[in-house]
Coordinates of N, CA, C and O in Angstrom, one line a residue:
M1 N 136.7 74.7 87.1 CA 135.5 74.9 87.6 C 135.6 76.0 88.6 O 136.3 76.1 89.5
S2 N 134.7 77.0 88.2 CA 134.8 78.3 89.1 C 134.0 78.0 90.4 O 133.0 77.3 90.5
R3 N 134.6 78.7 91.5 CA 133.9 78.5 92.8 C 132.8 79.3 92.9 O 132.9 80.6 92.5
R4 N 131.7 79.0 93.5 CA 130.7 79.8 93.8 C 130.9 80.9 94.8 O 131.5 80.6 95.9
P5 N 130.5 82.1 94.7 CA 130.9 83.3 95.6 C 130.1 83.0 96.9 O 129.0 82.4 96.9
D6 N 130.7 83.4 97.9 CA 130.0 83.4 99.3 C 129.0 84.3 99.4 O 128.9 85.4 98.6
P7 N 127.8 84.0 100.0 CA 126.6 84.8 100.0 C 127.1 86.1 101.0 O 127.9 86.0 101.8
P8 N 126.5 87.3 100.5 CA 126.7 88.4 101.3 C 126.4 88.5 102.7 O 125.4 87.7 103.1
D9 N 127.1 89.2 103.4 CA 126.9 89.2 104.9 C 125.7 90.1 105.1 O 125.3 91.0 104.2
D10 N 125.2 90.3 106.3 CA 124.1 91.2 106.7 C 124.3 92.6 106.5 O 123.6 93.4 106.0
D11 N 125.6 93.1 106.8 CA 126.1 94.4 106.6 C 125.9 94.8 105.1 O 125.4 96.0 104.8
E12 N 126.2 94.0 104.2 CA 126.3 94.2 102.7 C 124.9 94.3 102.3 O 124.6 95.2 101.5
I13 N 124.0 93.5 102.8 CA 122.6 93.4 102.4 C 122.0 94.7 102.9 O 121.2 95.4 102.2
N14 N 122.3 95.2 104.1 CA 121.6 96.3 104.7 C 122.1 97.5 103.9 O 121.3 98.6 103.6
L15 N 123.5 97.6 103.4 CA 123.9 98.7 102.7 C 123.3 98.7 101.5 O 122.8 99.9 100.8
F16 N 123.1 97.6 100.8 CA 122.4 97.4 99.4 C 121.0 98.1 99.5 O 120.5 98.8 98.7
R17 N 120.2 97.5 100.5 CA 118.8 98.0 100.8 C 118.7 99.6 101.0 O 117.9 100.2 100.5
Q18 N 119.6 100.1 101.8 CA 119.6 101.4 102.0 C 119.9 102.2 100.9 O 119.3 103.2 100.5
A19 N 120.9 101.7 100.0 CA 121.2 102.5 98.7 C 119.8 102.5 97.8 O 119.6 103.4 97.1
L20 N 119.1 101.3 97.7 CA 118.0 101.2 96.9 C 117.0 102.2 97.5 O 116.3 103.0 96.7
S21 N 116.7 102.3 98.7 CA 115.8 103.1 99.4 C 116.1 104.6 99.0 O 115.2 105.5 98.7
E22 N 117.3 105.0 99.2 CA 117.7 106.4 99.0 C 117.6 106.8 97.5 O 117.4 107.9 97.0
A23 N 117.7 105.7 96.6 CA 117.6 106.0 95.1 C 116.1 106.1 94.9 O 115.7 106.4 93.7
G24 N 115.2 105.8 95.8 CA 113.7 105.9 95.5 C 113.2 104.6 94.9 O 112.0 104.6 94.4
V25 N 113.8 103.5 94.9 CA 113.3 102.3 94.4 C 112.4 101.8 95.4 O 112.6 101.6 96.7
R26 N 111.2 101.3 94.8 CA 110.2 100.7 95.7 C 109.8 99.3 95.3 O 110.0 99.0 94.0
R27 N 109.5 98.6 96.1 CA 109.0 97.1 95.8 C 107.8 97.0 95.1 O 106.8 97.8 95.4
L28 N 107.7 96.3 94.1 CA 106.5 96.2 93.3 C 105.3 95.3 94.0 O 105.7 94.4 94.7
D29 N 104.3 95.7 93.9 CA 103.1 94.9 94.5 C 102.8 93.7 93.7 O 102.3 92.8 94.2
S30 N 103.0 93.9 92.4 CA 102.6 92.6 91.6 C 103.7 92.6 90.5 O 104.3 93.5 90.1
N31 N 103.9 91.4 90.0 CA 104.9 91.1 89.0 C 104.3 90.7 87.8 O 104.9 90.3 86.7
R32 N 102.9 91.2 87.6 CA 102.2 90.9 86.4 C 101.9 92.3 85.6 O 101.5 93.2 86.2
A33 N 102.2 92.2 84.4 CA 102.0 93.4 83.6 C 100.4 93.4 83.2 O 99.8 92.5 83.1
D34 N 99.9 94.8 83.1 CA 98.5 95.0 82.7 C 98.6 95.5 81.2 O 98.8 96.8 81.2
P35 N 98.3 94.7 80.3 CA 98.4 95.2 79.0 C 97.2 96.1 78.5 O 97.2 96.8 77.7
G36 N 96.1 96.0 79.5 CA 95.0 96.9 79.2 C 94.3 96.3 78.0 O 94.6 95.5 77.3
K37 N 93.1 97.0 77.7 CA 92.4 96.7 76.4 C 92.6 97.8 75.5 O 92.7 99.0 75.9
P38 N 92.6 97.6 74.1 CA 92.8 98.6 73.1 C 91.8 99.8 73.4 O 92.3 101.0 73.4
A39 N 90.6 99.6 73.7 CA 89.6 100.7 73.9 C 90.0 101.4 75.1 O 90.0 102.6 75.1
Q40 N 90.5 100.8 76.1 CA 91.0 101.5 77.4 C 92.2 102.4 77.1 O 92.2 103.5 77.5
R41 N 93.1 101.9 76.3 CA 94.3 102.7 75.8 C 93.8 103.9 75.1 O 94.3 105.0 75.3
R42 N 92.9 103.7 74.0 CA 92.5 104.9 73.3 C 91.7 106.0 74.2 O 92.1 107.1 74.1
R43 N 90.9 105.5 75.1 CA 90.3 106.4 76.0 C 91.3 107.1 77.0 O 91.2 108.3 77.2
A44 N 92.3 106.4 77.3 CA 93.3 106.9 78.1 C 94.2 108.0 77.3 O 94.5 109.1 77.8
A45 N 94.4 107.7 76.1 CA 95.2 108.7 75.3 C 94.1 110.0 75.1 O 94.8 111.0 75.1
A46 N 93.0 109.7 74.9 CA 92.0 110.9 74.6 C 91.9 111.8 76.0 O 91.9 113.0 75.9
L47 N 91.9 111.1 77.1 CA 91.9 111.6 78.4 C 93.2 112.6 78.6 O 93.1 113.6 79.1
A48 N 94.3 111.8 78.3 CA 95.6 112.5 78.5 C 95.6 113.8 77.6 O 96.1 114.9 78.0
E49 N 95.0 113.7 76.4 CA 95.0 115.0 75.4 C 94.1 116.0 76.0 O 94.5 117.2 76.1
R50 N 92.9 115.7 76.6 CA 92.0 116.6 77.2 C 92.7 117.3 78.5 O 92.5 118.5 78.7
R51 N 93.3 116.4 79.2 CA 94.1 116.9 80.5 C 95.2 117.9 80.2 O 95.2 118.9 80.7
A52 N 95.9 117.5 79.0 CA 97.0 118.3 78.7 C 96.4 119.7 78.2 O 96.9 120.8 78.4
A53 N 95.3 119.7 77.4 CA 94.6 120.9 76.9 C 94.2 121.7 78.0 O 94.3 122.9 78.0
A54 N 93.6 121.1 79.1 CA 93.0 121.8 80.3 C 94.2 122.4 81.0 O 94.0 123.5 81.4
T55 N 95.2 121.7 81.1 CA 96.4 122.2 81.9 C 97.1 123.4 81.1 O 97.3 124.4 81.6
A56 N 97.0 123.1 79.8 CA 97.6 124.3 79.0 C 96.8 125.6 79.0 O 97.2 126.7 79.0
A57 N 95.5 125.3 78.9 CA 94.5 126.4 79.0 C 94.6 127.1 80.5 O 94.4 128.4 80.5
D58 N 94.9 126.3 81.5 CA 95.0 126.9 82.7 C 96.1 127.9 83.0 O 96.0 128.8 83.7
T59 N 97.2 127.6 82.2 CA 98.3 128.6 82.4 C 98.0 130.0 81.6 O 98.6 130.9 82.0
Q60 N 97.1 129.9 80.6 CA 96.6 131.1 79.9 C 95.5 131.8 80.6 O 95.3 132.9 80.5
Q61 N 94.6 131.0 81.3 CA 93.4 131.5 81.8 C 93.3 130.9 83.3 O 93.1 129.7 83.5
T62 N 93.2 131.7 84.2 CA 93.3 131.3 85.6 C 91.9 131.2 86.2 O 91.7 130.9 87.4
S63 N 90.9 131.7 85.5 CA 89.6 131.8 86.2 C 88.9 130.6 86.5 O 88.3 130.4 87.5
S64 N 89.2 129.4 85.6 CA 88.5 128.3 85.9 C 89.3 127.1 85.4 O 89.8 127.2 84.1
R65 N 89.3 126.0 86.0 CA 90.1 124.8 85.5 C 89.1 123.8 84.8 O 89.6 122.7 84.4
T66 N 87.8 124.0 85.0 CA 86.7 123.0 84.4 C 85.9 123.8 83.3 O 85.9 124.8 83.3
S67 N 85.3 122.9 82.6 CA 84.5 123.4 81.5 C 83.3 122.7 81.4 O 82.9 121.7 82.1
D68 N 82.3 123.2 80.5 CA 81.1 122.5 80.3 C 81.1 121.9 78.9 O 80.0 121.5 78.4
G69 N 82.2 121.8 78.4 CA 82.3 121.4 76.9 C 81.8 120.0 76.7 O 81.1 119.8 75.7
R70 N 82.0 119.0 77.5 CA 81.7 117.6 77.3 C 80.9 117.1 78.4 O 81.5 116.1 79.0
V71 N 79.7 117.5 78.8 CA 79.1 117.0 79.9 C 78.1 116.1 79.4 O 77.1 116.4 78.7
E72 N 78.2 114.9 79.6 CA 77.3 113.7 79.3 C 76.4 113.5 80.4 O 76.8 113.4 81.6
P73 N 75.1 113.4 80.1 CA 74.1 113.2 81.2 C 74.3 111.8 81.7 O 74.6 110.8 81.1
V74 N 74.3 111.7 83.1 CA 74.1 110.4 83.8 C 72.9 110.2 84.5 O 72.1 111.0 84.9
R75 N 72.6 108.9 84.7 CA 71.3 108.6 85.3 C 71.5 108.8 86.8 O 72.6 108.8 87.4
P76 N 70.4 109.1 87.6 CA 70.4 109.4 89.0 C 71.1 108.2 89.6 O 71.9 108.5 90.7
S77 N 70.9 107.0 89.4 CA 71.5 105.8 90.3 C 72.7 105.2 89.5 O 73.2 104.2 89.9
E78 N 73.2 106.0 88.5 CA 74.4 105.5 87.8 C 75.6 105.5 88.6 O 75.9 106.5 89.4
F79 N 76.3 104.4 88.7 CA 77.6 104.2 89.6 C 78.7 104.9 88.7 O 78.9 104.5 87.5
L80 N 79.3 105.9 89.3 CA 80.4 106.6 88.6 C 81.6 105.9 88.9 O 81.9 105.6 90.1
D81 N 82.6 105.9 87.9 CA 84.0 105.1 88.2 C 84.8 105.6 87.0 O 84.6 105.5 86.0
F82 N 86.1 106.1 87.6 CA 87.0 106.6 86.7 C 88.4 106.4 87.4 O 88.5 106.6 88.6
A83 N 89.5 106.1 86.7 CA 90.8 106.1 87.2 C 91.8 106.4 86.0 O 91.5 106.1 84.8
V84 N 92.9 107.0 86.2 CA 93.9 107.2 85.3 C 94.6 106.0 84.9 O 94.5 105.0 85.7
A85 N 95.0 105.9 83.7 CA 95.5 104.6 83.2 C 96.6 104.0 84.1 O 96.7 102.8 84.0
D86 N 97.5 104.8 84.6 CA 98.6 104.2 85.4 C 98.3 104.0 86.8 O 99.3 103.6 87.6
L87 N 97.3 104.1 87.3 CA 96.8 103.8 88.6 C 96.9 102.3 89.0 O 96.1 101.6 88.2
P88 N 97.4 101.9 90.0 CA 97.6 100.5 90.3 C 96.1 99.9 90.7 O 95.3 100.5 91.1
Y89 N 95.9 98.8 90.0 CA 94.5 98.2 90.3 C 94.2 98.0 91.7 O 92.9 98.3 92.0
R90 N 95.1 97.5 92.4 CA 94.8 97.4 93.9 C 94.3 98.7 94.6 O 93.4 98.7 95.3
T91 N 95.0 99.9 94.2 CA 94.5 101.1 94.7 C 93.1 101.4 94.4 O 92.3 101.9 95.0
H92 N 92.8 101.2 93.0 CA 91.4 101.6 92.5 C 90.5 100.6 93.1 O 89.4 101.3 93.7
A93 N 90.8 99.4 93.4 CA 89.9 98.6 94.0 C 89.6 98.9 95.4 O 88.5 98.8 96.0
Q94 N 90.6 99.3 96.1 CA 90.5 99.7 97.5 C 89.6 101.0 97.6 O 88.8 101.1 98.4
L95 N 89.8 101.9 96.7 CA 88.9 103.2 96.7 C 87.4 102.8 96.5 O 86.6 103.2 97.2
K96 N 87.2 101.7 95.5 CA 85.8 101.4 95.3 C 85.2 100.8 96.4 O 84.1 100.8 96.6
R97 N 86.0 99.9 97.3 CA 85.4 99.3 98.5 C 85.2 100.3 99.5 O 84.8 99.9 100.7
G98 N 85.7 101.5 99.3 CA 85.6 102.4 100.5 C 86.7 102.2 101.5 O 86.6 102.7 102.7
G99 N 87.8 101.6 101.1 CA 89.0 101.2 102.0 C 89.9 102.3 102.1 O 90.9 102.1 102.9
I100 N 89.7 103.5 101.5 CA 90.7 104.5 101.7 C 89.8 105.6 102.4 O 88.9 106.1 101.9
S101 N 90.2 105.9 103.7 CA 89.5 106.9 104.4 C 89.5 108.3 103.8 O 90.6 108.9 103.5
W102 N 88.3 109.0 103.7 CA 88.3 110.3 103.2 C 88.5 111.3 104.4 O 88.2 111.1 105.5
E103 N 89.2 112.4 104.0 CA 89.7 113.4 105.1 C 88.8 114.5 105.2 O 88.9 115.2 106.1
A104 N 88.1 114.9 104.1 CA 87.3 116.0 104.0 C 86.2 115.8 103.0 O 86.3 115.1 102.2
G105 N 85.0 116.6 103.3 CA 83.9 116.3 102.3 C 83.4 117.8 101.9 O 83.5 118.8 102.6
L106 N 82.7 117.7 100.8 CA 82.0 118.9 100.3 C 80.7 118.5 99.8 O 80.4 117.5 99.0
D107 N 79.5 119.2 100.2 CA 78.2 119.0 99.9 C 77.8 120.0 98.8 O 77.8 121.2 99.2
L108 N 77.5 119.6 97.6 CA 77.0 120.5 96.7 C 75.6 120.7 96.4 O 75.1 121.3 95.5
H109 N 74.8 120.1 97.4 CA 73.3 120.3 97.2 C 72.9 121.8 97.4 O 73.5 122.5 98.1
G110 N 72.0 122.1 96.5 CA 71.4 123.5 96.5 C 72.3 124.5 95.7 O 71.9 125.8 95.6
Y111 N 73.4 124.1 95.1 CA 74.2 125.1 94.3 C 73.8 125.1 92.9 O 73.4 124.0 92.4
S112 N 73.9 126.2 92.3 CA 73.8 126.2 90.7 C 75.0 125.5 90.1 O 76.0 125.3 90.8
V113 N 75.1 125.4 88.8 CA 76.2 124.8 88.2 C 77.4 125.6 88.4 O 78.5 125.2 88.6
D114 N 77.3 127.0 88.2 CA 78.4 127.8 88.3 C 79.0 127.9 89.7 O 80.2 127.8 90.0
E115 N 78.0 127.9 90.6 CA 78.5 127.9 92.1 C 79.0 126.6 92.4 O 80.1 126.6 93.3
A116 N 78.5 125.5 92.0 CA 79.1 124.2 92.2 C 80.5 124.0 91.7 O 81.4 123.6 92.4
R117 N 80.7 124.7 90.5 CA 82.1 124.6 89.9 C 83.1 125.4 90.7 O 84.2 124.8 91.1
G118 N 82.7 126.5 91.2 CA 83.6 127.3 91.9 C 84.0 126.6 93.3 O 85.1 126.6 93.7
E119 N 82.9 126.1 93.9 CA 83.1 125.4 95.3 C 84.0 124.1 95.1 O 84.9 123.9 95.9
L120 N 83.8 123.5 94.0 CA 84.6 122.2 93.8 C 86.0 122.6 93.5 O 86.9 122.0 94.1
E121 N 86.2 123.6 92.8 CA 87.6 124.0 92.3 C 88.4 124.4 93.5 O 89.5 123.9 93.8
S122 N 87.8 125.3 94.4 CA 88.4 125.7 95.6 C 88.7 124.6 96.6 O 89.6 124.6 97.3
F123 N 87.6 123.7 96.8 CA 87.7 122.7 97.7 C 89.0 121.7 97.2 O 89.8 121.3 98.1
L124 N 88.9 121.3 95.9 CA 90.0 120.5 95.5 C 91.5 121.1 95.6 O 92.5 120.4 95.9
A125 N 91.6 122.4 95.3 CA 92.8 123.2 95.5 C 93.3 123.1 96.9 O 94.4 122.9 97.2
E126 N 92.3 123.4 97.8 CA 92.7 123.4 99.2 C 93.0 121.9 99.7 O 94.0 121.9 100.4
A127 N 92.3 121.0 99.4 CA 92.6 119.6 99.7 C 94.0 119.2 99.2 O 94.8 118.6 99.9
R128 N 94.4 119.6 98.1 CA 95.8 119.2 97.6 C 96.8 120.1 98.4 O 97.9 119.5 98.6
S129 N 96.5 121.3 98.6 CA 97.5 122.1 99.4 C 97.8 121.6 100.8 O 98.8 121.7 101.3
R130 N 96.7 120.9 101.2 CA 96.9 120.2 102.7 C 97.3 118.9 102.5 O 97.3 118.1 103.5
R131 N 97.7 118.4 101.3 CA 98.2 117.0 101.1 C 97.2 116.0 101.4 O 97.6 114.8 101.9
M132 N 96.0 116.2 101.2 CA 94.9 115.1 101.4 C 95.0 114.2 100.3 O 95.3 114.5 99.2
R133 N 94.7 112.9 100.7 CA 94.8 111.8 99.7 C 93.3 111.5 99.1 O 93.3 111.2 97.9
C134 N 92.3 111.5 100.0 CA 91.0 111.1 99.6 C 90.0 112.0 100.1 O 90.1 112.3 101.3
V135 N 89.0 112.5 99.3 CA 88.1 113.4 99.8 C 86.7 112.7 99.3 O 86.6 112.0 98.4
L136 N 85.6 113.4 99.9 CA 84.2 113.0 99.5 C 83.5 114.0 98.9 O 83.5 115.3 99.5
I137 N 82.8 114.0 97.8 CA 82.1 115.0 97.2 C 80.6 114.6 97.1 O 80.4 113.6 96.4
V138 N 79.7 115.2 97.7 CA 78.3 114.8 97.7 C 77.7 115.7 96.7 O 77.6 117.0 96.7
H139 N 77.3 115.1 95.5 CA 76.8 115.8 94.4 C 75.2 115.7 94.4 O 74.5 116.4 93.6
G140 N 74.7 114.7 95.0 CA 73.2 114.4 94.9 C 72.9 113.7 93.7 O 73.7 113.5 92.8
K141 N 71.6 113.3 93.4 CA 71.2 112.6 92.3 C 69.8 113.2 91.8 O 69.2 112.5 91.0
S142 N 69.3 114.2 92.4 CA 68.0 114.7 91.9 C 68.1 115.4 90.7 O 69.2 116.1 90.4
R143 N 67.1 115.6 90.0 CA 67.0 116.3 88.9 C 66.9 117.8 89.1 O 65.9 118.2 89.8
A144 N 67.7 118.6 88.7 CA 67.7 120.1 89.1 C 66.9 120.9 88.0 O 67.0 120.4 86.8
S145 N 66.5 122.0 88.4 CA 65.8 122.8 87.5 C 66.8 123.8 86.8 O 67.8 124.2 87.6
V146 N 66.7 124.0 85.5 CA 67.5 125.0 85.0 C 66.8 126.0 84.3 O 65.6 126.1 84.6
H147 N 67.4 127.0 83.5 CA 66.7 128.1 83.2 C 65.5 127.9 82.3 O 64.4 128.6 82.4
T148 N 65.4 126.8 81.5 CA 64.4 126.5 80.7 C 63.4 125.5 81.4 O 62.3 125.0 80.5
G149 N 63.5 124.9 82.5 CA 62.5 124.2 83.0 C 63.4 123.0 83.8 O 64.5 123.1 84.0
A150 N 62.6 122.0 84.0 CA 63.3 120.8 84.8 C 64.1 120.0 83.8 O 63.7 119.9 82.7
S151 N 65.2 119.6 84.3 CA 66.0 118.7 83.5 C 65.7 117.2 83.8 O 65.1 116.9 84.8
D152 N 66.1 116.4 82.8 CA 65.7 115.0 82.9 C 66.8 114.0 83.4 O 66.8 112.9 83.3
F153 N 68.0 114.6 83.9 CA 69.0 114.1 84.4 C 69.7 115.0 85.6 O 69.3 116.2 85.7
P154 N 70.4 114.2 86.4 CA 70.8 115.0 87.5 C 72.1 115.9 87.1 O 73.1 115.5 86.8
V155 N 71.8 117.3 87.0 CA 72.8 118.2 86.5 C 74.1 118.3 87.2 O 75.1 118.2 86.6
I156 N 74.1 118.5 88.5 CA 75.3 118.6 89.3 C 76.1 117.4 89.2 O 77.3 117.3 89.0
K157 N 75.6 116.1 89.3 CA 76.2 114.8 89.3 C 76.7 114.8 87.9 O 78.0 114.4 87.8
S158 N 76.1 115.1 86.8 CA 76.7 114.9 85.5 C 77.9 115.9 85.3 O 78.9 115.5 84.8
H159 N 77.8 117.1 85.8 CA 78.9 118.0 85.8 C 79.9 117.6 86.6 O 81.2 117.7 86.0
V160 N 79.8 117.1 87.7 CA 81.0 116.7 88.6 C 81.6 115.5 87.9 O 82.9 115.4 87.9
N161 N 80.9 114.6 87.4 CA 81.4 113.5 86.6 C 82.5 114.0 85.6 O 83.5 113.4 85.3
A162 N 82.0 115.0 84.8 CA 82.8 115.6 83.7 C 84.1 116.4 84.3 O 85.2 116.3 83.9
W163 N 83.8 117.2 85.3 CA 84.9 118.1 85.7 C 86.0 117.3 86.4 O 87.1 117.6 86.3
L164 N 85.7 116.3 87.3 CA 86.7 115.5 87.9 C 87.6 114.9 86.9 O 88.9 114.6 87.1
R165 N 87.2 114.5 85.8 CA 87.9 113.8 84.8 C 89.0 114.8 84.2 O 89.9 114.3 83.7
E166 N 88.6 116.1 84.2 CA 89.5 117.1 83.6 C 90.6 117.6 84.7 O 91.5 118.0 84.4
W167 N 90.3 117.2 86.0 CA 91.1 117.9 87.1 C 92.5 117.2 87.1 O 92.5 116.0 87.4
P168 N 93.6 117.9 86.8 CA 95.0 117.1 86.9 C 95.3 116.5 88.0 O 96.1 115.5 87.8
S169 N 95.0 116.9 89.3 CA 95.4 116.0 90.5 C 94.5 115.0 90.9 O 94.8 114.4 91.9
V170 N 93.4 114.8 90.0 CA 92.5 113.6 90.4 C 93.0 112.3 89.7 O 93.1 112.3 88.5
L171 N 93.3 111.3 90.6 CA 93.8 110.1 90.1 C 92.6 109.1 89.8 O 92.7 108.2 88.9
A172 N 91.7 109.2 90.6 CA 90.4 108.2 90.4 C 89.3 108.9 91.3 O 89.4 109.7 92.2
F173 N 88.1 108.4 90.8 CA 86.9 108.7 91.7 C 85.9 107.5 91.3 O 85.9 107.1 90.3
C174 N 85.0 107.4 92.3 CA 84.0 106.4 92.1 C 82.8 106.7 93.2 O 82.9 107.4 94.1
S175 N 81.6 106.2 92.9 CA 80.5 106.4 93.6 C 80.9 105.7 95.0 O 81.5 104.8 95.1
A176 N 80.4 106.4 96.0 CA 80.5 106.0 97.5 C 79.7 104.9 98.0 O 78.7 104.4 97.3
R177 N 80.2 104.3 99.0 CA 79.2 103.2 99.7 C 78.1 103.9 100.2 O 78.0 105.1 100.4
E178 N 77.0 103.1 100.4 CA 75.8 103.5 100.9 C 75.8 104.6 102.1 O 75.2 105.5 102.2
L179 N 76.8 104.1 103.0 CA 76.7 104.9 104.3 C 77.3 106.3 104.2 O 77.1 107.1 104.9
D180 N 78.1 106.5 102.9 CA 78.5 107.9 102.6 C 77.8 108.5 101.6 O 78.4 109.5 101.0
G181 N 76.7 108.0 101.1 CA 75.9 108.7 100.1 C 75.6 107.8 98.9 O 74.9 108.4 98.0
G182 N 76.2 106.8 98.7 CA 75.8 105.9 97.5 C 76.2 106.5 96.3 O 77.1 107.2 96.1
T183 N 75.2 106.4 95.3 CA 75.4 107.0 94.0 C 75.2 108.5 94.0 O 75.1 109.3 92.9
G184 N 74.8 109.1 95.2 CA 74.8 110.6 95.3 C 76.0 111.3 95.8 O 76.0 112.4 96.1
A185 N 77.2 110.5 95.8 CA 78.3 111.1 96.2 C 79.5 110.3 95.6 O 79.3 109.0 95.1
V186 N 80.7 110.8 95.6 CA 81.9 110.1 95.0 C 83.1 110.2 96.0 O 83.3 111.3 96.6
Y187 N 83.9 109.2 96.1 CA 85.2 109.3 96.7 C 86.2 109.8 95.6 O 86.1 109.3 94.5
V188 N 87.0 110.7 96.1 CA 88.0 111.3 95.0 C 89.4 111.0 95.5 O 89.7 111.4 96.7
L189 N 90.1 110.3 94.8 CA 91.7 110.0 95.2 C 92.4 111.0 94.4 O 92.5 111.3 93.3
L190 N 93.2 111.8 95.2 CA 94.1 113.0 94.7 C 95.5 112.6 94.6 O 96.0 111.9 95.6
R191 N 96.1 113.1 93.7 CA 97.6 113.1 93.6 C 98.2 114.1 94.6 O 97.8 115.3 94.5
R192 N 99.0 113.7 95.5 CA 99.6 114.8 96.4 C 100.7 115.6 95.7 O 101.2 115.2 94.7
R193 N 100.8 116.9 96.2 CA 101.7 117.8 95.4 C 103.1 117.2 95.5 O 103.5 116.8 96.5
G194 N 103.8 117.2 94.4 CA 105.1 116.6 94.2 C 105.1 115.1 93.9 O 106.2 114.6 93.8
E195 N 104.0 114.4 94.1 CA 103.9 113.0 93.9 C 103.8 112.6 92.4 O 103.0 113.1 91.6
A196 N 104.6 111.7 92.0 CA 104.5 111.2 90.5 C 103.9 109.8 90.7 O 104.1 109.1 91.6
M197 N 103.1 109.5 89.6 CA 102.5 108.1 89.6 C 103.3 107.3 88.6 O 103.8 107.6 87.6

């Protein structure tokens, strides 16, 4: 019968933990797999394709990272909610509760669609260069007038909803708590430069 080995001493345990830390190993928050739903996986695959296309187009054309190709109208009071497929549930839930403090904000009231796009792009680029984790975008929810007359949906809100889904460094966004603007604003969780998910 073989003898059971002696438990490691504190020095060995500390060396092992240090080696794990230096290798970049992190403790898991949960030991449960998230299989997701088939429809979510299909949407995630479609989103990944759109992001890859947007990123590829960005290398050829530097004028704009966002497009107006797939802007679906949203209702003024509609709650916006988006997260990349591999974002931990706990992080997404914390963002939705307003539990991640936003570090800077942008108010898009009064801008045309083209002006709003430019402001949003430069704001997100600056936030990422300053390694910000969470920002607030105030898009409003009023129906804006366009060249042909009044629109029946909030134009800037609908465009922001589409643009943020295309932006490669956006991990998640959701409508803000009432004290930060409610459904007239979104919290945006950003991937920091050099950070992998």
